[in-house]
Tab-separated table of C-alpha atoms in Angstrom:
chain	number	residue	atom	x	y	z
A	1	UNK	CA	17.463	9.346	2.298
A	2	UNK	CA	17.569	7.718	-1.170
A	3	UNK	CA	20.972	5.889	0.306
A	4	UNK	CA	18.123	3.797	1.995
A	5	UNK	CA	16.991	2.025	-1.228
A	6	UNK	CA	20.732	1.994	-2.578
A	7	UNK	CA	22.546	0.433	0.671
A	8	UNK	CA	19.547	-2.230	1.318
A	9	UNK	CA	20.009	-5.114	0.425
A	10	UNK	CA	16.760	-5.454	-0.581
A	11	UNK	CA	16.457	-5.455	-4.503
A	12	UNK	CA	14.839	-2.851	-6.838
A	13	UNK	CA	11.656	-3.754	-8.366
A	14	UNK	CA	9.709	-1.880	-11.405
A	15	UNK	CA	7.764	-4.792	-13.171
A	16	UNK	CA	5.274	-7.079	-12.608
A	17	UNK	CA	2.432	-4.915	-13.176
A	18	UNK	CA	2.763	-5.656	-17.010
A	19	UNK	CA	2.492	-1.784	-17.398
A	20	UNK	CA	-1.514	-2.002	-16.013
A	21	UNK	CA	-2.572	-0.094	-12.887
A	22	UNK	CA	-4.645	-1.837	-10.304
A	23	UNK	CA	-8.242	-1.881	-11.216
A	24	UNK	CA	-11.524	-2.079	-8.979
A	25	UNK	CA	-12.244	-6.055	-8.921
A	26	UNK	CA	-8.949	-7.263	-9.669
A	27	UNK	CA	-8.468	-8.468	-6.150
A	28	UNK	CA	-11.344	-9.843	-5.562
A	29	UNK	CA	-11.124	-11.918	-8.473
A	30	UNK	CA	-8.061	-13.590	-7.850
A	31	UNK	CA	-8.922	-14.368	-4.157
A	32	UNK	CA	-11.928	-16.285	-5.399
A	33	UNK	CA	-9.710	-18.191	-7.986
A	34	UNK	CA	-7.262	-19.408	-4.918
A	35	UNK	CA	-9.454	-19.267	-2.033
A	36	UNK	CA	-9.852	-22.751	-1.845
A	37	UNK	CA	-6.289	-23.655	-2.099
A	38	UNK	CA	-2.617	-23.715	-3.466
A	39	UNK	CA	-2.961	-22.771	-6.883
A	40	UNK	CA	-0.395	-23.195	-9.805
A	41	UNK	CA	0.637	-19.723	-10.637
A	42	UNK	CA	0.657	-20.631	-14.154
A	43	UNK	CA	-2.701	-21.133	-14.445
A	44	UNK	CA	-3.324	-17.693	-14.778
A	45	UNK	CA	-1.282	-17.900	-17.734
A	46	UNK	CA	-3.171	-20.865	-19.152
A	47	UNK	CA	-6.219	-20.458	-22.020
A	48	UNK	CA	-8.874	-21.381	-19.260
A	49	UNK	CA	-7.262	-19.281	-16.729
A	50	UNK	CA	-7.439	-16.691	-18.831
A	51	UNK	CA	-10.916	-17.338	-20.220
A	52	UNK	CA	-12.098	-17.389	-16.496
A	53	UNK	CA	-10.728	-13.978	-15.977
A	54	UNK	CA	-11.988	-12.589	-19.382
A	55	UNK	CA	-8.708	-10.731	-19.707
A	56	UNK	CA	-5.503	-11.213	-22.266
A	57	UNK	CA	-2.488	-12.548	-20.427
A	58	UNK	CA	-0.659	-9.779	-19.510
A	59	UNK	CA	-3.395	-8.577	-17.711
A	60	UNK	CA	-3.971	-11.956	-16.216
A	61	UNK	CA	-0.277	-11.757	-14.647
A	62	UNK	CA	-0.912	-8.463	-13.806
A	63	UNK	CA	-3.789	-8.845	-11.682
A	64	UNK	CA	-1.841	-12.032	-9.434
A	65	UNK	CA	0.974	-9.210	-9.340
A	66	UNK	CA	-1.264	-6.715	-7.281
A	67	UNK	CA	-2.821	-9.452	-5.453
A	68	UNK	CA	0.608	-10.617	-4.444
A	69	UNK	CA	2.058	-7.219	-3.719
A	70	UNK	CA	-1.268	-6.363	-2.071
A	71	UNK	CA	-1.007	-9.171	0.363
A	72	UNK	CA	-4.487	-10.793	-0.524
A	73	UNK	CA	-2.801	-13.943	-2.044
A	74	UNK	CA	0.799	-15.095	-1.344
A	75	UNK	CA	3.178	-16.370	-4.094
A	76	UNK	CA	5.450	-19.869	-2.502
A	77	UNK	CA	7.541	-20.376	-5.418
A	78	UNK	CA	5.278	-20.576	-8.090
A	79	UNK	CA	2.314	-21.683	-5.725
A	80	UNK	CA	-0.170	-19.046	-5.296
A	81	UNK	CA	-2.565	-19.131	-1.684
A	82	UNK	CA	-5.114	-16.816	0.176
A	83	UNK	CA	-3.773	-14.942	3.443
A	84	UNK	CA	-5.548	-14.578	6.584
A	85	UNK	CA	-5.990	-11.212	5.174
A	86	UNK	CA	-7.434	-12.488	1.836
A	87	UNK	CA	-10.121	-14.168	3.815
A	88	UNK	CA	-10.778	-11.540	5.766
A	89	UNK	CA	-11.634	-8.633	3.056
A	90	UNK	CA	-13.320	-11.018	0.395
A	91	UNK	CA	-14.892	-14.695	1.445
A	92	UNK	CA	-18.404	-14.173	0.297
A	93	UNK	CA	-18.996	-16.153	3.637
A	94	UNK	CA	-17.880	-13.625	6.148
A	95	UNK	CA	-15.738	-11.382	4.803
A	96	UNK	CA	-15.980	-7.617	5.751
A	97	UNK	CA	-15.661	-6.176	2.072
A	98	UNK	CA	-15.946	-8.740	-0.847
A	99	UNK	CA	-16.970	-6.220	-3.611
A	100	UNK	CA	-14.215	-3.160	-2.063
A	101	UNK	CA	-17.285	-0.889	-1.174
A	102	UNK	CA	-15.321	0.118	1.838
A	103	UNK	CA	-12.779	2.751	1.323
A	104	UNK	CA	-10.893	1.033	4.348
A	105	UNK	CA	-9.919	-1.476	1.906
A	106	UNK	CA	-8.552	0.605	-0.494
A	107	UNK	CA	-6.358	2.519	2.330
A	108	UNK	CA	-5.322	-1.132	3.970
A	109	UNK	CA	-4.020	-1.898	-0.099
A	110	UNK	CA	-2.154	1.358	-0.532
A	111	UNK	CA	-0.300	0.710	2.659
A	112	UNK	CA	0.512	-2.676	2.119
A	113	UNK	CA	2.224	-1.241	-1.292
A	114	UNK	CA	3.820	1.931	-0.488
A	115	UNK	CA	4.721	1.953	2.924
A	116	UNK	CA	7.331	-1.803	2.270
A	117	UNK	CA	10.365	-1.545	-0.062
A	118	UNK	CA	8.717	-3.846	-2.432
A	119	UNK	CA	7.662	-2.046	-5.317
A	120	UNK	CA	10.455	0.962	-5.453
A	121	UNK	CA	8.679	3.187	-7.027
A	122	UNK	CA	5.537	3.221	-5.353
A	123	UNK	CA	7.979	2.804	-1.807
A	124	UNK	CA	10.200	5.936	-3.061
A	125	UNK	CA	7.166	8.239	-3.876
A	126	UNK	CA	5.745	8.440	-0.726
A	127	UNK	CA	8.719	7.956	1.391
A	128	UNK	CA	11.782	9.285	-0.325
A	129	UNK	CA	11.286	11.967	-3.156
A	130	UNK	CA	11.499	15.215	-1.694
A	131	UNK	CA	8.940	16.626	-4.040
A	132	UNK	CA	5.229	17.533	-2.917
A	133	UNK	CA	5.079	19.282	-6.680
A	134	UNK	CA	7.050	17.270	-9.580
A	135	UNK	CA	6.909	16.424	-13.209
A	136	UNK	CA	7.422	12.579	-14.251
A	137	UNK	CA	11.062	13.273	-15.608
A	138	UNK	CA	12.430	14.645	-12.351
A	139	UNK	CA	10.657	11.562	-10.193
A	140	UNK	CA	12.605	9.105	-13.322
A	141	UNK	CA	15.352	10.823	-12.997
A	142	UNK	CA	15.953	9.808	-8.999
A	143	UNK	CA	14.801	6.185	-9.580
A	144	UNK	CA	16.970	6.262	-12.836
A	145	UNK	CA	19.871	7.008	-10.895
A	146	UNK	CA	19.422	5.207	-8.346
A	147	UNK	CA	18.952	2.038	-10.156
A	148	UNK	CA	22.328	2.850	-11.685
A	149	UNK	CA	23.786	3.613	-8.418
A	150	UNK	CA	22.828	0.307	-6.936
A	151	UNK	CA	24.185	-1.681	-10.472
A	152	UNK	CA	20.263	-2.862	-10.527
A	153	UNK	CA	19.006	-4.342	-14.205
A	154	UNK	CA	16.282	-1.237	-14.985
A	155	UNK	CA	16.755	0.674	-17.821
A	156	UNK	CA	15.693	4.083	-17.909
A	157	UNK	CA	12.840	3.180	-20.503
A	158	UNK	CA	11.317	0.675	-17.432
A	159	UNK	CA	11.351	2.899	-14.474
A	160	UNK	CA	9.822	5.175	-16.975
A	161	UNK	CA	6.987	2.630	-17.335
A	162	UNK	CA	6.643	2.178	-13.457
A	163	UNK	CA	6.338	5.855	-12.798
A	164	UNK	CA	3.566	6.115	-15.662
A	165	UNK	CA	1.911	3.559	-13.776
A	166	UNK	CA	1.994	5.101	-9.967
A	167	UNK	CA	1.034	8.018	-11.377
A	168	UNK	CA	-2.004	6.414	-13.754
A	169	UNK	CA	-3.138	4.131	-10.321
A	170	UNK	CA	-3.618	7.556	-8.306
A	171	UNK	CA	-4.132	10.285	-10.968
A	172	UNK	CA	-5.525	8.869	-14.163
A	173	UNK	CA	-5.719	10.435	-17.490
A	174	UNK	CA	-8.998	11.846	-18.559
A	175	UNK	CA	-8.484	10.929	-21.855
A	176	UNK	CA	-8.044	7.488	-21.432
A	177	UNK	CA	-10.536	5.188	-23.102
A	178	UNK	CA	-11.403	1.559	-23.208
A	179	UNK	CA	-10.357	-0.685	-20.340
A	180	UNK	CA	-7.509	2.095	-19.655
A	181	UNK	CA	-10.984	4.454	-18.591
A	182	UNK	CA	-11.958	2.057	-15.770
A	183	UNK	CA	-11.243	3.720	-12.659
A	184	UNK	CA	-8.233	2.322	-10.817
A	185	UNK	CA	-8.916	1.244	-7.359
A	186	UNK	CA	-6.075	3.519	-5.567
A	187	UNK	CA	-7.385	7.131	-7.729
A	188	UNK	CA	-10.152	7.178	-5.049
A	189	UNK	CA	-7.521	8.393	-2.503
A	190	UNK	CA	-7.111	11.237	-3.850
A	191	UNK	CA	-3.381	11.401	-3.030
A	192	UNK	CA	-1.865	12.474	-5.986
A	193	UNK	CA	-3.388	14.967	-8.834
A	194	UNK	CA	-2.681	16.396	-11.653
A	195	UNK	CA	-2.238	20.118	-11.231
A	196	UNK	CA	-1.864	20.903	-14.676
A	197	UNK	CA	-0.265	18.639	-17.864
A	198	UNK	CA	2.594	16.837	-16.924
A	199	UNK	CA	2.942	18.801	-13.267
A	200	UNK	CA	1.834	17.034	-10.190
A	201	UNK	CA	1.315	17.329	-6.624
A	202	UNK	CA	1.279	14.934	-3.314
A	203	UNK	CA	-1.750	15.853	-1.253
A	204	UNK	CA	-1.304	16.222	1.903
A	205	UNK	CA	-4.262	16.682	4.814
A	206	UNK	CA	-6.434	14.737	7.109
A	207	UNK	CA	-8.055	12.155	4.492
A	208	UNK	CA	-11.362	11.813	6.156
A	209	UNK	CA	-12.105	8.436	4.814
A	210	UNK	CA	-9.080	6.863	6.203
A	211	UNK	CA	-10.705	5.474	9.544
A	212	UNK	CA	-8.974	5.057	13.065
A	213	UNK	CA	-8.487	1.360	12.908
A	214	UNK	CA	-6.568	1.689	9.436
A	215	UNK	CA	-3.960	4.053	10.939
A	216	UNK	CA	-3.796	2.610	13.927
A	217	UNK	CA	-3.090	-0.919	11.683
A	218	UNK	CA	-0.112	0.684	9.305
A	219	UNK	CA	0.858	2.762	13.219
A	220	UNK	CA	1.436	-1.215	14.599
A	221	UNK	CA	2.989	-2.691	11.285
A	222	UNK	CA	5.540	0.773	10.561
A	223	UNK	CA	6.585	0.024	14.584
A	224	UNK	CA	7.284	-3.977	14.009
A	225	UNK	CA	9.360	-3.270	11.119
A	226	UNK	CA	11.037	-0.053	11.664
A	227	UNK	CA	11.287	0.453	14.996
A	228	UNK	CA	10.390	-3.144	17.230
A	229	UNK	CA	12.649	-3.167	19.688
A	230	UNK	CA	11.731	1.036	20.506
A	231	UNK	CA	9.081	1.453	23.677
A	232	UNK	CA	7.738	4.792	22.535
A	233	UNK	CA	7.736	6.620	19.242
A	234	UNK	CA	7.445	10.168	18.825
A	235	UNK	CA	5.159	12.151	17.017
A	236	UNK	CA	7.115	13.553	14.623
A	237	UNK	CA	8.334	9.464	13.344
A	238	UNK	CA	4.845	8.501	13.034
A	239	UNK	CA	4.084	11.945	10.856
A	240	UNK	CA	7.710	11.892	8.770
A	241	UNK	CA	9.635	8.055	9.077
A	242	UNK	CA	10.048	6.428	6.235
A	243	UNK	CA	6.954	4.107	6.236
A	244	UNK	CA	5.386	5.821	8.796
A	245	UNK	CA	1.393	6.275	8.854
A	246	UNK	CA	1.694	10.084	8.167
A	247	UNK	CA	3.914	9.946	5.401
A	248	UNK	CA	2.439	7.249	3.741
A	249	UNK	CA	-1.032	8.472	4.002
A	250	UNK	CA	0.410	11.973	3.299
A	251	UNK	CA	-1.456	13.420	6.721
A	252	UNK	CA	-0.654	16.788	8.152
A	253	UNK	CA	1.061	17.360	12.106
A	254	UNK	CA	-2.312	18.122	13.391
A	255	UNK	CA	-4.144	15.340	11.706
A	256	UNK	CA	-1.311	12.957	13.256
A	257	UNK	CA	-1.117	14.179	16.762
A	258	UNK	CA	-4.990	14.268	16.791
A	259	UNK	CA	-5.158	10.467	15.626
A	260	UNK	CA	-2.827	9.931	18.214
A	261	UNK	CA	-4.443	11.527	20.934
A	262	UNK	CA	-6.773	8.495	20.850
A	263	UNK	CA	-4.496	5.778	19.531
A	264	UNK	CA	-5.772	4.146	23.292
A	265	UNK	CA	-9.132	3.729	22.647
A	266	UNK	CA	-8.523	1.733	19.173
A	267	UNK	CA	-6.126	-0.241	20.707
A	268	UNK	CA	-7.531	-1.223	23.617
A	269	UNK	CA	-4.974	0.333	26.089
A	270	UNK	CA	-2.499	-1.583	24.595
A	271	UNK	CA	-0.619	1.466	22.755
A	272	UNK	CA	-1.179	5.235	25.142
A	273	UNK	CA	-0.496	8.545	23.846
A	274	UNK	CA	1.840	10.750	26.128
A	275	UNK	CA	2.455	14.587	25.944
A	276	UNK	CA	4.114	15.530	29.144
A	277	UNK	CA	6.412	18.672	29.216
A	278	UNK	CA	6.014	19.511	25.517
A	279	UNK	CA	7.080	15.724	24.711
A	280	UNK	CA	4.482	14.270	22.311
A	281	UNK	CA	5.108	10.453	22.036
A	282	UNK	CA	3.335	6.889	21.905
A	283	UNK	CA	3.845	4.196	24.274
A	284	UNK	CA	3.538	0.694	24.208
A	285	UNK	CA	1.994	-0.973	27.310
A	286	UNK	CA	2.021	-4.662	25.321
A	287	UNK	CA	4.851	-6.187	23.354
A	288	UNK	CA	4.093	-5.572	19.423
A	289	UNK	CA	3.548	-9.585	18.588
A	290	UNK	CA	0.718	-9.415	21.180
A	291	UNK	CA	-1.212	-6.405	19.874
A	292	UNK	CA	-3.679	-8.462	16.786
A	293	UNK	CA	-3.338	-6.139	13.919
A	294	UNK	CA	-6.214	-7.839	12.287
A	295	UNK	CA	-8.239	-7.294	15.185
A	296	UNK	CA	-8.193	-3.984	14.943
A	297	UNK	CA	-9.085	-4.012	11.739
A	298	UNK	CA	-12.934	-5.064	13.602
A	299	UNK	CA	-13.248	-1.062	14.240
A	300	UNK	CA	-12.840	-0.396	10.260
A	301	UNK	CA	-15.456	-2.334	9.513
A	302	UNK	CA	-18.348	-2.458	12.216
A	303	UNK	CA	-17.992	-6.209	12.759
A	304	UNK	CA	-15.791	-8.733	14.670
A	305	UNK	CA	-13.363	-10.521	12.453
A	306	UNK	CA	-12.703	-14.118	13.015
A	307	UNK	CA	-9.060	-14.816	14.640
């Protein structure tokens, strides 16, 4: 499956992140420094910009990085603006979760990173490596190779840097201190942990805080992109295709097919669950640009979102 990453043309990605793991209020903060408009990206690079943020540069960079690769803000060239889904998690107006209280949030951001070729390694974890338990040379070893494979500009010593960050944004060190302490937003997951020094393991299960409307959100996105044109999908792509739901949220069969079983009532009719004669499957009664994503995001939160 790692022929995906090396045959698309897509390119590989392991920087950006200025070697600093997502934190809590990152977001947040640089939605309210764009919210209001196009924004220079530089800016953030700038001594105010900067001083605003309270942070050194690199750390400034890093934080439009995640908001980017998040999908809160959205980079045009050097021009940095809010989303629709900027505005929806964190206008102090009306957004649904300005401070990231909600663990919904922090599922919607993990998707929007892992389950898109965008950031390789974070793409290639959850999708690719065949893994559940690994050490950090074997997982630098695959990217390492297939960065070579590909003729992509990554030394070894970088992807080594990305993989100490995935696994720092979703199993941090204890004995980290300083700002390197501050719990980073994606650890509450629970998705990855550290077994014992150096060895680590992909948790897999039904992830209880993940609600209904999330799943059914990535379930609509992971069908526009990797499968539009298909009028059902069956069970087992949702649990094991590349940038499906259940692999991406690392959910068991069961947990899957029971999400499923009411994927009607989230989605207002508009995708059914089928298991006739042993075949488990999802239908689409709607095409995919009708079904609002964003709507459904309504059920996450308690509260209608504005259109």
């Amino acid at each position: 499956m790692r022929d995906l990453l090396i045959d698309s043309p897509a390119t590989l990605r392991f920087s950006g992140h200025e070697t600093f793991p997502l934190r809590l209020l990152w977001l947040k903060k640089v939605y309210d420094a764009v919210m209001d408009g196009v924004t220079a990206k530089r800016t953030f690079q700038e001594r105010e910009g900067i001083a605003r943020f309270g942070v050194g540069k690199n750390m400034a960079m890093s934080m439009v990085h995640w908001a980017v690769t998040c999908g809160v803000v959205r980079d045009m060239g050097g021009q940095l603006e809010a989303t629709t889904l900027g505005h929806l998690l964190f206008n102090d107006k009306d957004g649904v979760d300005p401070f990231l209280e909600d663990p919904s949030t922090v599922w919607l951001m993990h998707n929007a990173l892992c389950a898109t070729t965008e950031l390789t390694t974070f793409f290639y974890a959850f999708n690719i490596f065949p893994q559940p338990l690994f050490e950090r040379p074997a997982l630098i070893k695959e990217l390492s190779d297939i960065a070579a494979a590909k003729g992509a500009r990554a030394t070894p010593e970088t992807v080594k840097r990305d993989v100490e960050v995935l696994l720092r944004s979703y199993a941090p060190r204890s004995t980290e201190t300083g700002e390197d302490a501050s719990e980073p937003l994606l650890a509450e997951l629970g998705l990855i942990r550290e077994l014992r020094h150096g060895q680590f393991e992909f948790v897999r299960g039904p992830k209880q805080s993940l609600s209904q409307a999330v799943f059914a959100y990535a379930l609509v996105l992971y069908w526009r992109k990797w499968h539009a044109d298909a009028p059902t999908l069956s069970v087992e792509a949702i649990t094991y295709g590349i940038g499906a739901p259940g692999r991406v949220f690392r959910l068991d069969d069961e947990s899957v097919a029971f999400r499923l079983a009411a994927i009607g009532d989230i989605t207002g009719g508009a995708l059914v669950w089928t298991d006739t004669a042993g075949l488990r499957q999802v239908a689409r009664r709607e095409p995919l640009d009708k079904i609002e994503e964003l709507e459904l995001l309504r059920h996450a939160y308690g509260t209608r979102l504005a259109a």
